[in-house]
Amino acid sequence: MTATLIDGKAVAAGLRREIAARVAGLSFRPGLRVVRVGDDPASGVYVRNKDKAAQEVGFDSATIHLPAGTEQAELLALVARLNADPAVDGILVQLPLPPQIRADVVISAVAPEKDVDGFHPLNAGRLASGQPGLVPCTPKGVMHLLRAAGASLPGARALVVGRSGIVGRPMAQLLLGADCTVTIAHSRTRDLAAECRRAEILVAAVGRPEMVQGDWVAEGATVIDVGINRLPDGRLVGDVAFAGAVERAEAITPVPGGVGPMTIACLLENTLEAALIRRNI
Ligand code: GUN
């Protein structure tokens, strides 16, 4: 069997169109502020893409760029101003932050109802206890892709490889919420190959190039590859060895063009959701 490719670019474009249409019907523009501290070049690209996508769907979006030497107290003061600004529905502080600033402190300072990254402990707790709240963008995007691929989730054996707070843990919670039987594997998992071979839904989010080998993928599995890794020869690869996996899976995301485009589309979805809830619409 050769797998169907799950086209993240197309699914993301559809979601962005749907958001733009909903924004066009509103009497106000949802407000997003993206905060960048310092000059990390990758962050520069991400922040520009987020801001551009937000403007394209009709949001009132702006980037606030602070110098690398910004003290934590100054960033907290900015977050407090944005929390209090009624025109701002969503606040995103781009990570990583410079070493003098504690990311956990800043994340906890963002008003939970404006936390469009879904990183605030209150939102993480809501997700873990099955309550509605803002959900991290990348795992939310994965759920969209699983639905677009027509994956049957209730009762399915789902394996999440990786336990980060941004992807792995919320991913597992979302799959559990969709009635999967969920396993989380990580660097101390004893026999990762065996865990992968049992999985009907396999989500790889470890950030290690091609760590999940092709012959670890079960025949007919749905494989979502969250990894984007640059090899020394310049090639971009995922956390799954694609060439082998594509021969066994029923459906698989490519890298690039799979999960990547979904993250920004879900940031827009979260911002619209935050705007509607804050304004009781
Ligand atoms: N840095 C890399 N990915 C992300 C993300 O999704 N949100 C934020 N705030 N920073 C990031």
Short mmCIF file of C-alpha atoms and ligand atoms in Angstrom, two decimals:
data_model
loop_
_atom_site.label_atom_id
_atom_site.label_comp_id
_atom_site.label_asym_id
_atom_site.label_seq_id
_atom_site.Cartn_x
_atom_site.Cartn_y
_atom_site.Cartn_z
CA MET A 1 0.00 0.00 0.00
CA THR A 2 1.20 3.52 -0.70
CA ALA A 3 -0.24 6.06 1.71
CA THR A 4 -2.49 8.96 0.84
CA LEU A 5 -0.68 12.24 1.53
CA ILE A 6 -2.45 14.51 4.01
CA ASP A 7 -2.19 17.96 2.43
CA GLY A 8 -1.68 20.38 5.31
CA LYS A 9 -1.30 23.34 2.96
CA ALA A 10 -4.75 22.72 1.47
CA VAL A 11 -6.43 22.04 4.83
CA ALA A 12 -4.82 25.18 6.32
CA ALA A 13 -5.89 27.29 3.33
CA GLY A 14 -9.47 26.06 3.74
CA LEU A 15 -9.44 26.90 7.44
CA ARG A 16 -8.01 30.38 6.75
CA ARG A 17 -10.72 31.01 4.14
CA GLU A 18 -13.40 29.94 6.60
CA ILE A 19 -11.97 32.28 9.28
CA ALA A 20 -11.76 35.19 6.82
CA ALA A 21 -15.42 34.67 5.89
CA ARG A 22 -16.46 34.66 9.55
CA VAL A 23 -14.39 37.80 10.28
CA ALA A 24 -15.99 39.57 7.30
CA GLY A 25 -19.37 39.08 8.99
CA LEU A 26 -18.30 40.71 12.27
CA SER A 27 -18.81 44.33 13.27
CA PHE A 28 -15.25 44.53 14.70
CA ARG A 29 -11.77 43.23 13.88
CA PRO A 30 -10.30 40.63 16.25
CA GLY A 31 -7.06 42.04 17.69
CA LEU A 32 -3.83 40.03 17.84
CA ARG A 33 -0.49 41.20 19.26
CA VAL A 34 2.62 39.13 18.58
CA VAL A 35 5.53 39.94 20.88
CA ARG A 36 9.09 39.18 19.81
CA VAL A 37 12.06 39.75 22.11
CA GLY A 38 15.58 39.77 20.60
CA ASP A 39 16.85 38.82 17.17
CA ASP A 40 16.56 35.04 16.85
CA PRO A 41 16.29 34.76 13.04
CA ALA A 42 13.91 31.75 13.04
CA SER A 43 11.58 33.61 15.42
CA GLY A 44 11.70 36.57 13.02
CA VAL A 45 10.37 34.40 10.19
CA TYR A 46 7.65 32.81 12.37
CA VAL A 47 6.48 36.17 13.74
CA ARG A 48 6.29 37.75 10.28
CA ASN A 49 4.29 34.79 8.96
CA LYS A 50 1.85 34.93 11.89
CA ASP A 51 1.33 38.67 11.53
CA LYS A 52 0.85 38.41 7.76
CA ALA A 53 -1.64 35.53 8.03
CA ALA A 54 -3.59 37.46 10.68
CA GLN A 55 -3.82 40.53 8.47
CA GLU A 56 -4.91 38.42 5.50
CA VAL A 57 -7.98 37.11 7.38
CA GLY A 58 -8.90 40.65 8.42
CA PHE A 59 -7.56 40.81 11.97
CA ASP A 60 -6.17 43.96 13.54
CA SER A 61 -2.68 42.48 14.00
CA ALA A 62 0.65 43.99 14.99
CA THR A 63 4.08 42.79 16.04
CA ILE A 64 5.81 44.38 19.01
CA HIS A 65 9.57 43.88 18.79
CA LEU A 66 11.63 44.43 21.94
CA PRO A 67 15.45 44.45 22.09
CA ALA A 68 17.40 41.35 23.21
CA GLY A 69 18.44 43.07 26.44
CA THR A 70 14.83 43.64 27.62
CA GLU A 71 14.40 42.84 31.33
CA GLN A 72 11.68 40.46 32.46
CA ALA A 73 9.91 43.28 34.33
CA GLU A 74 9.64 45.34 31.12
CA LEU A 75 8.14 42.41 29.23
CA LEU A 76 5.70 41.76 32.10
CA ALA A 77 4.68 45.43 31.99
CA LEU A 78 3.96 45.12 28.26
CA VAL A 79 1.93 41.94 28.82
CA ALA A 80 -0.06 43.73 31.55
CA ARG A 81 -0.84 46.59 29.14
CA LEU A 82 -2.00 44.15 26.46
CA ASN A 83 -4.08 42.22 29.03
CA ALA A 84 -5.86 45.47 29.90
CA ASP A 85 -6.31 46.69 26.30
CA PRO A 86 -9.93 46.03 25.21
CA ALA A 87 -8.93 46.04 21.52
CA VAL A 88 -6.59 43.08 22.07
CA ASP A 89 -8.18 39.63 21.92
CA GLY A 90 -5.06 37.52 21.55
CA ILE A 91 -1.50 37.81 22.89
CA LEU A 92 1.33 35.64 21.65
CA VAL A 93 4.82 35.91 23.12
CA GLN A 94 7.14 34.18 20.68
CA LEU A 95 9.51 31.62 22.25
CA PRO A 96 12.38 31.19 22.90
CA LEU A 97 12.98 34.23 25.11
CA PRO A 98 16.44 35.57 26.01
CA PRO A 99 18.09 33.93 29.06
CA GLN A 100 17.33 36.78 31.51
CA ILE A 101 13.59 36.18 31.03
CA ARG A 102 11.75 33.16 32.45
CA ALA A 103 9.29 31.92 29.85
CA ASP A 104 7.07 30.21 32.47
CA VAL A 105 6.66 33.50 34.35
CA VAL A 106 5.72 35.39 31.19
CA ILE A 107 3.31 32.67 30.00
CA SER A 108 1.55 32.72 33.36
CA ALA A 109 1.23 36.52 33.15
CA VAL A 110 -0.83 36.44 29.93
CA ALA A 111 -4.56 36.72 30.66
CA PRO A 112 -5.88 33.15 30.15
CA GLU A 113 -8.75 34.43 27.96
CA LYS A 114 -6.18 36.07 25.61
CA ASP A 115 -3.72 33.15 25.66
CA VAL A 116 -4.06 32.18 21.99
CA ASP A 117 -1.00 29.87 22.28
CA GLY A 118 -2.90 27.83 24.89
CA PHE A 119 0.26 27.68 27.01
CA HIS A 120 -1.10 29.20 30.26
CA PRO A 121 -1.31 26.61 33.07
CA LEU A 122 -5.02 27.40 33.47
CA ASN A 123 -5.68 26.46 29.83
CA ALA A 124 -3.44 23.37 30.13
CA GLY A 125 -5.43 22.39 33.24
CA ARG A 126 -8.73 22.96 31.50
CA LEU A 127 -7.64 20.72 28.63
CA ALA A 128 -6.44 18.03 31.04
CA SER A 129 -9.74 18.10 32.92
CA GLY A 130 -11.86 18.05 29.77
CA GLN A 131 -13.14 21.63 30.10
CA PRO A 132 -13.35 24.11 27.21
CA GLY A 133 -10.44 26.54 26.86
CA LEU A 134 -7.78 27.73 24.43
CA VAL A 135 -5.82 24.76 23.05
CA PRO A 136 -2.19 24.84 21.79
CA CYS A 137 -2.10 25.46 18.05
CA THR A 138 0.05 22.60 16.78
CA PRO A 139 -1.88 19.74 18.42
CA LYS A 140 -5.14 21.46 17.47
CA GLY A 141 -3.90 21.50 13.87
CA VAL A 142 -3.10 17.78 14.09
CA MET A 143 -6.72 17.08 15.11
CA HIS A 144 -7.92 19.01 12.03
CA LEU A 145 -5.61 16.89 9.83
CA LEU A 146 -6.82 13.62 11.38
CA ARG A 147 -10.41 14.66 10.69
CA ALA A 148 -9.53 15.75 7.12
CA ALA A 149 -7.87 12.36 6.56
CA GLY A 150 -11.07 10.64 7.70
CA ALA A 151 -9.26 8.80 10.50
CA SER A 152 -11.58 6.82 12.74
CA LEU A 153 -10.66 7.92 16.26
CA PRO A 154 -13.05 6.40 18.83
CA GLY A 155 -11.38 3.35 20.33
CA ALA A 156 -8.28 3.67 18.11
CA ARG A 157 -4.86 2.95 19.60
CA ALA A 158 -3.05 6.30 19.38
CA LEU A 159 0.64 6.77 20.17
CA VAL A 160 2.14 10.20 20.78
CA VAL A 161 5.94 10.16 20.61
CA GLY A 162 7.16 13.13 22.68
CA ARG A 163 5.93 14.68 25.94
CA SER A 164 6.60 18.41 25.52
CA GLY A 165 4.19 20.86 27.09
CA ILE A 166 3.62 22.54 23.73
CA VAL A 167 2.87 19.47 21.59
CA GLY A 168 3.10 15.99 23.13
CA ARG A 169 1.07 16.43 26.32
CA PRO A 170 -1.79 18.52 24.87
CA MET A 171 -1.81 16.20 21.82
CA ALA A 172 -2.41 13.22 24.07
CA GLN A 173 -5.22 15.08 25.87
CA LEU A 174 -6.94 15.96 22.59
CA LEU A 175 -6.74 12.37 21.35
CA LEU A 176 -8.13 11.17 24.68
CA GLY A 177 -10.94 13.71 24.31
CA ALA A 178 -11.65 12.13 20.90
CA ASP A 179 -11.99 8.71 22.60
CA CYS A 180 -8.68 7.24 21.44
CA THR A 181 -6.78 4.82 23.66
CA VAL A 182 -3.68 6.94 24.15
CA THR A 183 -0.07 6.05 24.92
CA ILE A 184 2.66 8.67 25.36
CA ALA A 185 6.18 7.49 24.48
CA HIS A 186 9.34 9.46 25.29
CA SER A 187 13.11 9.20 25.57
CA ARG A 188 12.87 6.64 28.41
CA THR A 189 10.34 4.38 26.66
CA ARG A 190 11.81 0.88 26.69
CA ASP A 191 10.79 -0.48 23.28
CA LEU A 192 9.69 2.39 21.06
CA ALA A 193 9.60 0.20 17.94
CA ALA A 194 7.06 -2.15 19.59
CA GLU A 195 4.91 0.78 20.77
CA CYS A 196 4.90 2.26 17.25
CA ARG A 197 3.98 -1.07 15.63
CA ARG A 198 0.85 -1.25 17.81
CA ALA A 199 -0.34 2.27 16.89
CA GLU A 200 -3.25 2.89 14.54
CA ILE A 201 -2.71 6.62 14.93
CA LEU A 202 0.94 7.68 15.28
CA VAL A 203 1.88 11.29 16.08
CA ALA A 204 5.63 11.95 16.15
CA ALA A 205 6.74 15.11 17.97
CA VAL A 206 10.23 14.55 19.31
CA GLY A 207 12.37 16.84 17.16
CA ARG A 208 14.81 14.05 16.19
CA PRO A 209 15.32 13.54 12.44
CA GLU A 210 13.75 10.31 11.15
CA MET A 211 13.75 8.75 14.60
CA VAL A 212 10.63 6.69 13.84
CA GLN A 213 11.84 4.12 11.32
CA GLY A 214 9.71 3.17 8.33
CA ASP A 215 9.27 -0.45 9.38
CA TRP A 216 8.01 0.64 12.83
CA VAL A 217 4.85 1.94 11.16
CA ALA A 218 1.90 -0.47 11.24
CA GLU A 219 0.21 -1.39 7.95
CA GLY A 220 -2.76 0.94 7.51
CA ALA A 221 -1.76 3.40 10.25
CA THR A 222 -2.40 7.13 10.03
CA VAL A 223 0.89 8.94 10.61
CA ILE A 224 1.21 12.60 11.59
CA ASP A 225 4.76 13.95 11.59
CA VAL A 226 5.13 17.14 13.64
CA GLY A 227 8.94 17.25 13.31
CA ILE A 228 10.76 19.69 11.05
CA ASN A 229 14.50 18.99 11.17
CA ARG A 230 17.23 20.47 8.98
CA LEU A 231 19.96 17.91 8.14
CA PRO A 232 23.62 18.95 7.69
CA ASP A 233 23.17 18.48 3.90
CA GLY A 234 20.35 21.06 3.95
CA ARG A 235 17.46 18.60 3.54
CA LEU A 236 14.34 19.15 5.63
CA VAL A 237 13.04 15.94 7.22
CA GLY A 238 10.46 15.00 9.82
CA ASP A 239 10.67 12.77 12.89
CA VAL A 240 9.48 9.84 10.74
CA ALA A 241 11.56 8.17 8.03
CA PHE A 242 9.11 9.04 5.27
CA ALA A 243 10.24 6.74 2.42
CA GLY A 244 9.62 3.58 4.45
CA ALA A 245 6.56 4.85 6.31
CA VAL A 246 4.71 5.92 3.13
CA GLU A 247 4.78 2.30 1.91
CA ARG A 248 3.01 1.02 5.02
CA ALA A 249 0.72 3.79 6.27
CA GLU A 250 -2.79 4.43 4.98
CA ALA A 251 -2.31 8.20 5.28
CA ILE A 252 0.71 10.31 6.20
CA THR A 253 1.67 13.99 6.40
CA PRO A 254 4.61 15.18 4.29
CA VAL A 255 7.38 17.39 5.71
CA PRO A 256 7.21 20.20 4.78
CA GLY A 257 3.55 20.82 3.87
CA GLY A 258 1.90 18.72 6.57
CA VAL A 259 1.53 19.96 10.12
CA GLY A 260 3.55 23.17 9.63
CA PRO A 261 0.89 25.24 7.80
CA MET A 262 -1.77 24.18 10.34
CA THR A 263 -0.12 25.85 13.32
CA ILE A 264 -0.67 29.39 12.06
CA ALA A 265 -4.19 28.60 10.82
CA CYS A 266 -5.05 27.36 14.32
CA LEU A 267 -3.54 30.49 15.88
CA LEU A 268 -6.04 32.45 13.78
CA GLU A 269 -8.82 30.09 14.85
CA ASN A 270 -7.87 30.57 18.53
CA THR A 271 -7.76 34.35 18.13
CA LEU A 272 -11.22 34.43 16.57
CA GLU A 273 -12.52 32.09 19.30
CA ALA A 274 -10.98 34.30 22.03
CA ALA A 275 -12.50 37.41 20.44
CA LEU A 276 -15.99 35.91 20.28
CA ILE A 277 -15.89 34.55 23.84
CA ARG A 278 -14.47 37.78 25.31
CA ARG A 279 -17.21 39.76 23.61
CA ASN A 280 -19.95 37.27 24.54
CA ILE A 281 -20.77 36.55 20.90
N1 GUN B 1 8.14 29.14 19.17
C1 GUN B 1 8.05 28.04 18.38
N2 GUN B 1 6.76 27.66 18.25
C2 GUN B 1 6.02 28.54 18.97
C3 GUN B 1 4.63 28.68 19.21
O1 GUN B 1 3.78 27.91 18.75
N3 GUN B 1 4.26 29.72 20.00
C4 GUN B 1 5.17 30.56 20.53
N4 GUN B 1 4.73 31.55 21.31
N5 GUN B 1 6.47 30.47 20.33
C5 GUN B 1 6.88 29.45 19.55
#
